[in-house]
């Protein structure tokens, strides 16, 4: 049988990124090496977009439907790079006026959808450790999202940071969302400690990710299998 367990949906990301993260440990040099590799791989998607994924996996319209997104989400052009593995917003049940934090926000696809859910009185914060992603997300926010929906000006913001050390204060977030990012961390317990720190009492998590519970069979160790 299949030796991995899906959480929310299938894994999206390169075999290189997954193998890099799985090699992480407590050694500071090794951890930074993993982070550098992940940064490099994700930075490449800013210019390559879904084209870096094999075959049909790179067709944004196909992927969106499979992962649970709809036309009603009104995703801004350039925000979806095809790097998620599900739709965490389905479980988030966001409400008007809430503060949302997206771990590993990429080009901002889930942030912009979340903004429409929390409305002009809410706030959405995206955190990403890749400079290229931040530049992309901020450009989409200004040139597409806010330009078309000026009532959402200043609702969404993007911050540089690592999910193990969030640039966010204590007890300020109503809901933390994340889409296929935590699996890349070399210190997952620290990620969850940080989520607990920033959440308000009674706050909640909505995570789409994957967990490998055993070694994958060789026939699944291909680019197409990892991405689809």
PDB file of N, CA and C in Angstrom, residues 20-55:
ATOM      1  N   UNK A  20      15.526  18.090   0.932  1.00  0.00           N
ATOM      2  CA  UNK A  20      16.310  19.042   1.707  1.00  0.00           C
ATOM      3  C   UNK A  20      15.751  19.168   3.113  1.00  0.00           C
ATOM      4  N   UNK A  21      14.450  19.312   3.215  1.00  0.00           N
ATOM      5  CA  UNK A  21      13.844  19.493   4.518  1.00  0.00           C
ATOM      6  C   UNK A  21      13.975  18.247   5.377  1.00  0.00           C
ATOM      7  N   UNK A  22      13.850  17.072   4.769  1.00  0.00           N
ATOM      8  CA  UNK A  22      13.925  15.844   5.538  1.00  0.00           C
ATOM      9  C   UNK A  22      15.312  15.594   6.089  1.00  0.00           C
ATOM     10  N   UNK A  23      16.342  16.245   5.516  1.00  0.00           N
ATOM     11  CA  UNK A  23      17.698  16.055   5.998  1.00  0.00           C
ATOM     12  C   UNK A  23      18.051  16.999   7.128  1.00  0.00           C
ATOM     13  N   UNK A  24      17.121  17.908   7.460  1.00  0.00           N
ATOM     14  CA  UNK A  24      17.421  18.897   8.482  1.00  0.00           C
ATOM     15  C   UNK A  24      17.564  18.280   9.856  1.00  0.00           C
ATOM     16  N   UNK A  25      18.217  18.996  10.773  1.00  0.00           N
ATOM     17  CA  UNK A  25      18.375  18.506  12.128  1.00  0.00           C
ATOM     18  C   UNK A  25      18.723  19.645  13.043  1.00  0.00           C
ATOM     19  N   UNK A  26      19.365  19.312  14.145  1.00  0.00           N
ATOM     20  CA  UNK A  26      19.677  20.324  15.122  1.00  0.00           C
ATOM     21  C   UNK A  26      20.919  21.120  14.802  1.00  0.00           C
ATOM     22  N   UNK A  27      21.750  20.653  13.890  1.00  0.00           N
ATOM     23  CA  UNK A  27      22.974  21.352  13.555  1.00  0.00           C
ATOM     24  C   UNK A  27      22.657  22.663  12.849  1.00  0.00           C
ATOM     25  N   UNK A  28      23.186  23.778  13.402  1.00  0.00           N
ATOM     26  CA  UNK A  28      22.861  25.090  12.848  1.00  0.00           C
ATOM     27  C   UNK A  28      23.308  25.229  11.404  1.00  0.00           C
ATOM     28  N   UNK A  29      24.496  24.702  11.083  1.00  0.00           N
ATOM     29  CA  UNK A  29      24.994  24.808   9.712  1.00  0.00           C
ATOM     30  C   UNK A  29      24.106  24.021   8.757  1.00  0.00           C
ATOM     31  N   UNK A  30      23.719  22.820   9.172  1.00  0.00           N
ATOM     32  CA  UNK A  30      22.859  21.997   8.315  1.00  0.00           C
ATOM     33  C   UNK A  30      21.498  22.653   8.131  1.00  0.00           C
ATOM     34  N   UNK A  31      20.968  23.228   9.216  1.00  0.00           N
ATOM     35  CA  UNK A  31      19.668  23.885   9.132  1.00  0.00           C
ATOM     36  C   UNK A  31      19.697  25.056   8.166  1.00  0.00           C
ATOM     37  N   UNK A  32      20.742  25.873   8.246  1.00  0.00           N
ATOM     38  CA  UNK A  32      20.847  27.019   7.352  1.00  0.00           C
ATOM     39  C   UNK A  32      21.048  26.572   5.913  1.00  0.00           C
ATOM     40  N   UNK A  33      21.743  25.465   5.721  1.00  0.00           N
ATOM     41  CA  UNK A  33      21.923  24.917   4.376  1.00  0.00           C
ATOM     42  C   UNK A  33      20.584  24.505   3.778  1.00  0.00           C
ATOM     43  N   UNK A  34      19.736  23.902   4.621  1.00  0.00           N
ATOM     44  CA  UNK A  34      18.396  23.517   4.167  1.00  0.00           C
ATOM     45  C   UNK A  34      17.598  24.760   3.789  1.00  0.00           C
ATOM     46  N   UNK A  35      17.625  25.773   4.653  1.00  0.00           N
ATOM     47  CA  UNK A  35      16.881  27.001   4.365  1.00  0.00           C
ATOM     48  C   UNK A  35      17.354  27.640   3.067  1.00  0.00           C
ATOM     49  N   UNK A  36      18.648  27.666   2.856  1.00  0.00           N
ATOM     50  CA  UNK A  36      19.182  28.254   1.630  1.00  0.00           C
ATOM     51  C   UNK A  36      18.672  27.500   0.403  1.00  0.00           C
ATOM     52  N   UNK A  37      18.643  26.176   0.510  1.00  0.00           N
ATOM     53  CA  UNK A  37      18.158  25.374  -0.613  1.00  0.00           C
ATOM     54  C   UNK A  37      16.696  25.612  -0.901  1.00  0.00           C
ATOM     55  N   UNK A  38      15.894  25.719   0.154  1.00  0.00           N
ATOM     56  CA  UNK A  38      14.463  25.978  -0.016  1.00  0.00           C
ATOM     57  C   UNK A  38      14.250  27.369  -0.613  1.00  0.00           C
ATOM     58  N   UNK A  39      14.988  28.365  -0.098  1.00  0.00           N
ATOM     59  CA  UNK A  39      14.877  29.719  -0.650  1.00  0.00           C
ATOM     60  C   UNK A  39      15.185  29.723  -2.148  1.00  0.00           C
ATOM     61  N   UNK A  40      16.259  29.072  -2.519  1.00  0.00           N
ATOM     62  CA  UNK A  40      16.675  29.056  -3.921  1.00  0.00           C
ATOM     63  C   UNK A  40      15.616  28.410  -4.804  1.00  0.00           C
ATOM     64  N   UNK A  41      15.073  27.287  -4.330  1.00  0.00           N
ATOM     65  CA  UNK A  41      14.083  26.567  -5.137  1.00  0.00           C
ATOM     66  C   UNK A  41      12.800  27.372  -5.294  1.00  0.00           C
ATOM     67  N   UNK A  42      12.338  27.994  -4.217  1.00  0.00           N
ATOM     68  CA  UNK A  42      11.100  28.767  -4.303  1.00  0.00           C
ATOM     69  C   UNK A  42      11.299  30.086  -5.039  1.00  0.00           C
ATOM     70  N   UNK A  43      12.473  30.665  -4.911  1.00  0.00           N
ATOM     71  CA  UNK A  43      12.748  31.898  -5.644  1.00  0.00           C
ATOM     72  C   UNK A  43      12.639  31.659  -7.147  1.00  0.00           C
ATOM     73  N   UNK A  44      13.033  30.459  -7.575  1.00  0.00           N
ATOM     74  CA  UNK A  44      12.983  30.136  -9.010  1.00  0.00           C
ATOM     75  C   UNK A  44      11.557  30.122  -9.539  1.00  0.00           C
ATOM     76  N   UNK A  45      10.575  29.835  -8.663  1.00  0.00           N
ATOM     77  CA  UNK A  45       9.192  29.791  -9.141  1.00  0.00           C
ATOM     78  C   UNK A  45       8.604  31.175  -9.362  1.00  0.00           C
ATOM     79  N   UNK A  46       9.232  32.200  -8.793  1.00  0.00           N
ATOM     80  CA  UNK A  46       8.729  33.562  -8.994  1.00  0.00           C
ATOM     81  C   UNK A  46       8.769  33.934 -10.464  1.00  0.00           C
ATOM     82  N   UNK A  47       9.848  33.537 -11.132  1.00  0.00           N
ATOM     83  CA  UNK A  47       9.959  33.809 -12.563  1.00  0.00           C
ATOM     84  C   UNK A  47       9.402  32.659 -13.393  1.00  0.00           C
ATOM     85  N   UNK A  48       9.570  31.426 -12.900  1.00  0.00           N
ATOM     86  CA  UNK A  48       9.115  30.256 -13.659  1.00  0.00           C
ATOM     87  C   UNK A  48       7.654  29.942 -13.472  1.00  0.00           C
ATOM     88  N   UNK A  49       7.099  30.308 -12.304  1.00  0.00           N
ATOM     89  CA  UNK A  49       5.697  30.044 -12.019  1.00  0.00           C
ATOM     90  C   UNK A  49       5.368  28.572 -12.126  1.00  0.00           C
ATOM     91  N   UNK A  50       4.135  28.241 -12.512  1.00  0.00           N
ATOM     92  CA  UNK A  50       3.737  26.841 -12.616  1.00  0.00           C
ATOM     93  C   UNK A  50       4.491  26.079 -13.694  1.00  0.00           C
ATOM     94  N   UNK A  51       5.206  26.789 -14.539  1.00  0.00           N
ATOM     95  CA  UNK A  51       5.966  26.113 -15.587  1.00  0.00           C
ATOM     96  C   UNK A  51       7.063  25.216 -15.024  1.00  0.00           C
ATOM     97  N   UNK A  52       7.431  25.429 -13.746  1.00  0.00           N
ATOM     98  CA  UNK A  52       8.458  24.584 -13.144  1.00  0.00           C
ATOM     99  C   UNK A  52       7.895  23.219 -12.777  1.00  0.00           C
ATOM    100  N   UNK A  53       6.570  23.076 -12.796  1.00  0.00           N
ATOM    101  CA  UNK A  53       5.948  21.804 -12.471  1.00  0.00           C
ATOM    102  C   UNK A  53       5.711  20.994 -13.731  1.00  0.00           C
ATOM    103  N   UNK A  54       5.784  19.652 -13.634  1.00  0.00           N
ATOM    104  CA  UNK A  54       5.665  18.814 -14.833  1.00  0.00           C
ATOM    105  C   UNK A  54       4.231  18.661 -15.312  1.00  0.00           C
ATOM    106  N   UNK A  55       4.071  18.592 -16.622  1.00  0.00           N
ATOM    107  CA  UNK A  55       2.810  18.237 -17.246  1.00  0.00           C
ATOM    108  C   UNK A  55       1.631  19.057 -16.786  1.00  0.00           C
TER     109      UNK A  55
END
